[in-house]
Amino acid sequence: QVQLMESGGGSVQAGGSLRLACAHSGVIDSSHCMAWFRQVPGKGFEGVVSMSSAGSTTYAESVKGWFSVSTNDAKNTLNLEMNNLKPEDTAMYYCAARDYVCYIGNIGPRGDFAYWGQGIQVTVSS
C-alpha cells in the first residue's frame, strides 16, 4: 500500500522560505509521477509541480522560478523548496502520486493521482 506523508510546513513572513518534504513508502510503479498540489479554502486544487520517475519536471506558471522540486538519493522523498513566498501562497499543500508517467508540460488534474498525503499547512503573512 502506497503511503505519502508531508512534513515541513508552517508559518513564514512574506519573502521567506520553507521546505516541504513528502516521504513515500509502499510500491509505486517504476514509471510513476509525483506531484505537489495546493488548496486555498473555498477554492479548488491547484497543481504546483510534477516530477516524473526520470526526473523531468513541470511547474505551474505561478511558482516557476520561485519553487524547486527534488528527490533524495534513495528516491523515497520528494522535496519542495519554496522561496520568496507571498501571502497568496498560503494554502494546504498536498503530495500526490500515481502509477503512470507524468504528462509533458502539464501537471494534470487532481483526479489523475491515486495516492495522496494528508496535507500540510503553509501560511505566509504580509
PDB file of C-alpha atoms in Angstrom:
ATOM      1  CA  GLN A   1       0.000   0.000   0.000  1.00  0.00           C
ATOM      2  CA  VAL A   2       1.376   3.365  -1.004  1.00  0.00           C
ATOM      3  CA  GLN A   3       1.621   5.922   1.770  1.00  0.00           C
ATOM      4  CA  LEU A   4       2.606   9.566   1.477  1.00  0.00           C
ATOM      5  CA  MET A   5       3.410  11.822   4.421  1.00  0.00           C
ATOM      6  CA  GLU A   6       4.164  15.529   4.200  1.00  0.00           C
ATOM      7  CA  SER A   7       6.321  17.478   6.625  1.00  0.00           C
ATOM      8  CA  GLY A   8       7.941  20.878   6.931  1.00  0.00           C
ATOM      9  CA  GLY A   9       5.013  23.269   6.691  1.00  0.00           C
ATOM     10  CA  GLY A  10       4.458  26.221   8.964  1.00  0.00           C
ATOM     11  CA  SER A  11       4.231  29.980   9.058  1.00  0.00           C
ATOM     12  CA  VAL A  12       6.609  32.447   7.490  1.00  0.00           C
ATOM     13  CA  GLN A  13       6.659  36.111   6.589  1.00  0.00           C
ATOM     14  CA  ALA A  14       6.436  37.248   3.002  1.00  0.00           C
ATOM     15  CA  GLY A  15       9.770  36.894   1.264  1.00  0.00           C
ATOM     16  CA  GLY A  16      10.759  33.958   3.410  1.00  0.00           C
ATOM     17  CA  SER A  17      11.364  30.326   2.507  1.00  0.00           C
ATOM     18  CA  LEU A  18      10.033  26.947   3.513  1.00  0.00           C
ATOM     19  CA  ARG A  19      10.959  23.416   2.541  1.00  0.00           C
ATOM     20  CA  LEU A  20       8.334  20.705   2.348  1.00  0.00           C
ATOM     21  CA  ALA A  21       9.109  17.013   2.235  1.00  0.00           C
ATOM     22  CA  CYS A  22       6.963  14.079   1.152  1.00  0.00           C
ATOM     23  CA  ALA A  23       8.125  10.705   2.388  1.00  0.00           C
ATOM     24  CA  HIS A  24       6.570   7.873   0.434  1.00  0.00           C
ATOM     25  CA  SER A  25       6.513   4.151   1.124  1.00  0.00           C
ATOM     26  CA  GLY A  26       4.912   1.132  -0.483  1.00  0.00           C
ATOM     27  CA  VAL A  27       5.049   0.157  -4.093  1.00  0.00           C
ATOM     28  CA  ILE A  28       4.804   2.735  -6.842  1.00  0.00           C
ATOM     29  CA  ASP A  29       5.350   1.627 -10.401  1.00  0.00           C
ATOM     30  CA  SER A  30       8.829   2.407 -11.716  1.00  0.00           C
ATOM     31  CA  SER A  31       7.246   4.738 -14.289  1.00  0.00           C
ATOM     32  CA  HIS A  32       5.423   6.867 -11.771  1.00  0.00           C
ATOM     33  CA  CYS A  33       4.611  10.530 -11.423  1.00  0.00           C
ATOM     34  CA  MET A  34       4.695  12.534  -8.206  1.00  0.00           C
ATOM     35  CA  ALA A  35       3.341  15.993  -7.650  1.00  0.00           C
ATOM     36  CA  TRP A  36       2.582  18.759  -5.202  1.00  0.00           C
ATOM     37  CA  PHE A  37      -0.864  20.329  -5.189  1.00  0.00           C
ATOM     38  CA  ARG A  38      -2.258  23.097  -3.032  1.00  0.00           C
ATOM     39  CA  GLN A  39      -5.707  24.193  -1.993  1.00  0.00           C
ATOM     40  CA  VAL A  40      -6.846  27.534  -0.692  1.00  0.00           C
ATOM     41  CA  PRO A  41     -10.010  27.344   1.443  1.00  0.00           C
ATOM     42  CA  GLY A  42     -13.052  27.742  -0.765  1.00  0.00           C
ATOM     43  CA  LYS A  43     -11.091  27.154  -3.944  1.00  0.00           C
ATOM     44  CA  GLY A  44     -10.148  24.116  -5.956  1.00  0.00           C
ATOM     45  CA  PHE A  45      -6.907  22.225  -6.075  1.00  0.00           C
ATOM     46  CA  GLU A  46      -4.025  23.767  -7.996  1.00  0.00           C
ATOM     47  CA  GLY A  47      -1.185  21.703  -9.335  1.00  0.00           C
ATOM     48  CA  VAL A  48       2.113  23.216  -8.200  1.00  0.00           C
ATOM     49  CA  VAL A  49       4.696  20.903  -9.730  1.00  0.00           C
ATOM     50  CA  SER A  50       5.043  17.367 -11.027  1.00  0.00           C
ATOM     51  CA  MET A  51       8.138  15.225 -11.265  1.00  0.00           C
ATOM     52  CA  SER A  52       8.492  12.048 -13.276  1.00  0.00           C
ATOM     53  CA  SER A  53      10.430   8.986 -12.195  1.00  0.00           C
ATOM     54  CA  ALA A  54      13.006  10.041 -14.790  1.00  0.00           C
ATOM     55  CA  GLY A  55      13.388  13.433 -13.149  1.00  0.00           C
ATOM     56  CA  SER A  56      11.602  15.706 -15.615  1.00  0.00           C
ATOM     57  CA  THR A  57       9.528  18.458 -14.042  1.00  0.00           C
ATOM     58  CA  THR A  58       6.584  20.693 -14.846  1.00  0.00           C
ATOM     59  CA  TYR A  59       5.884  23.791 -12.753  1.00  0.00           C
ATOM     60  CA  ALA A  60       2.780  25.922 -12.538  1.00  0.00           C
ATOM     61  CA  GLU A  61       3.398  29.366 -14.027  1.00  0.00           C
ATOM     62  CA  SER A  62       2.577  30.955 -10.673  1.00  0.00           C
ATOM     63  CA  VAL A  63       5.562  29.314  -8.962  1.00  0.00           C
ATOM     64  CA  LYS A  64       8.056  28.948 -11.773  1.00  0.00           C
ATOM     65  CA  GLY A  65      11.373  30.432 -10.702  1.00  0.00           C
ATOM     66  CA  TRP A  66      10.402  30.529  -7.030  1.00  0.00           C
ATOM     67  CA  PHE A  67       9.742  26.890  -6.177  1.00  0.00           C
ATOM     68  CA  SER A  68      12.056  23.962  -6.807  1.00  0.00           C
ATOM     69  CA  VAL A  69      11.332  20.223  -6.560  1.00  0.00           C
ATOM     70  CA  SER A  70      13.875  17.485  -5.940  1.00  0.00           C
ATOM     71  CA  THR A  71      14.235  13.957  -4.619  1.00  0.00           C
ATOM     72  CA  ASN A  72      16.719  12.424  -2.228  1.00  0.00           C
ATOM     73  CA  ASP A  73      19.286   9.842  -3.346  1.00  0.00           C
ATOM     74  CA  ALA A  74      17.069   6.969  -2.232  1.00  0.00           C
ATOM     75  CA  LYS A  75      14.212   8.498  -4.257  1.00  0.00           C
ATOM     76  CA  ASN A  76      11.770   7.939  -1.428  1.00  0.00           C
ATOM     77  CA  THR A  77      11.324  11.585  -0.512  1.00  0.00           C
ATOM     78  CA  LEU A  78      10.021  14.380  -2.709  1.00  0.00           C
ATOM     79  CA  ASN A  79      11.131  17.818  -1.569  1.00  0.00           C
ATOM     80  CA  LEU A  80       9.651  21.198  -2.412  1.00  0.00           C
ATOM     81  CA  GLU A  81      11.820  24.242  -1.795  1.00  0.00           C
ATOM     82  CA  MET A  82       9.678  27.388  -1.706  1.00  0.00           C
ATOM     83  CA  ASN A  83      11.454  30.731  -1.890  1.00  0.00           C
ATOM     84  CA  ASN A  84      10.289  34.325  -1.897  1.00  0.00           C
ATOM     85  CA  LEU A  85       6.926  33.251  -0.531  1.00  0.00           C
ATOM     86  CA  LYS A  86       3.918  35.519  -0.949  1.00  0.00           C
ATOM     87  CA  PRO A  87       0.663  35.701   1.029  1.00  0.00           C
ATOM     88  CA  GLU A  88      -1.121  34.162  -1.964  1.00  0.00           C
ATOM     89  CA  ASP A  89       0.999  31.022  -1.487  1.00  0.00           C
ATOM     90  CA  THR A  90      -0.917  30.385   1.726  1.00  0.00           C
ATOM     91  CA  ALA A  91      -2.669  27.054   1.292  1.00  0.00           C
ATOM     92  CA  MET A  92      -2.828  23.442   2.337  1.00  0.00           C
ATOM     93  CA  TYR A  93      -0.151  21.627   0.373  1.00  0.00           C
ATOM     94  CA  TYR A  94      -0.600  18.004  -0.659  1.00  0.00           C
ATOM     95  CA  CYS A  95       1.788  15.412  -2.016  1.00  0.00           C
ATOM     96  CA  ALA A  96       0.321  13.106  -4.659  1.00  0.00           C
ATOM     97  CA  ALA A  97       1.452  10.150  -6.763  1.00  0.00           C
ATOM     98  CA  ARG A  98       0.223   7.861  -9.496  1.00  0.00           C
ATOM     99  CA  ASP A  99       1.409   4.684 -11.181  1.00  0.00           C
ATOM    100  CA  TYR A 100       1.993   6.073 -14.648  1.00  0.00           C
ATOM    101  CA  VAL A 101       4.162   8.704 -16.247  1.00  0.00           C
ATOM    102  CA  CYS A 102       3.755  12.431 -15.900  1.00  0.00           C
ATOM    103  CA  TYR A 103       2.253  14.415 -18.743  1.00  0.00           C
ATOM    104  CA  ILE A 104       4.647  16.605 -20.687  1.00  0.00           C
ATOM    105  CA  GLY A 105       4.138  20.293 -19.878  1.00  0.00           C
ATOM    106  CA  ASN A 106       1.007  19.709 -17.858  1.00  0.00           C
ATOM    107  CA  ILE A 107       0.646  18.625 -14.233  1.00  0.00           C
ATOM    108  CA  GLY A 108      -2.822  17.295 -14.778  1.00  0.00           C
ATOM    109  CA  PRO A 109      -5.947  17.357 -12.628  1.00  0.00           C
ATOM    110  CA  ARG A 110      -6.281  16.103  -9.110  1.00  0.00           C
ATOM    111  CA  GLY A 111      -8.321  13.122 -10.262  1.00  0.00           C
ATOM    112  CA  ASP A 112      -5.397  11.691 -12.201  1.00  0.00           C
ATOM    113  CA  PHE A 113      -3.487  10.999  -8.973  1.00  0.00           C
ATOM    114  CA  ALA A 114      -4.476   7.915  -6.980  1.00  0.00           C
ATOM    115  CA  TYR A 115      -2.347   8.407  -3.880  1.00  0.00           C
ATOM    116  CA  TRP A 116      -2.440  11.403  -1.548  1.00  0.00           C
ATOM    117  CA  GLY A 117      -0.880  12.608   1.651  1.00  0.00           C
ATOM    118  CA  GLN A 118      -2.919  14.216   4.412  1.00  0.00           C
ATOM    119  CA  GLY A 119      -1.707  17.686   3.552  1.00  0.00           C
ATOM    120  CA  ILE A 120       0.270  20.282   5.425  1.00  0.00           C
ATOM    121  CA  GLN A 121      -0.488  23.928   6.044  1.00  0.00           C
ATOM    122  CA  VAL A 122       1.693  26.741   4.746  1.00  0.00           C
ATOM    123  CA  THR A 123       0.846  30.249   5.930  1.00  0.00           C
ATOM    124  CA  VAL A 124       2.585  33.340   4.590  1.00  0.00           C
ATOM    125  CA  SER A 125       1.926  36.605   6.383  1.00  0.00           C
ATOM    126  CA  SER A 126       2.414  40.045   4.883  1.00  0.00           C
TER     127      SER A 126
END
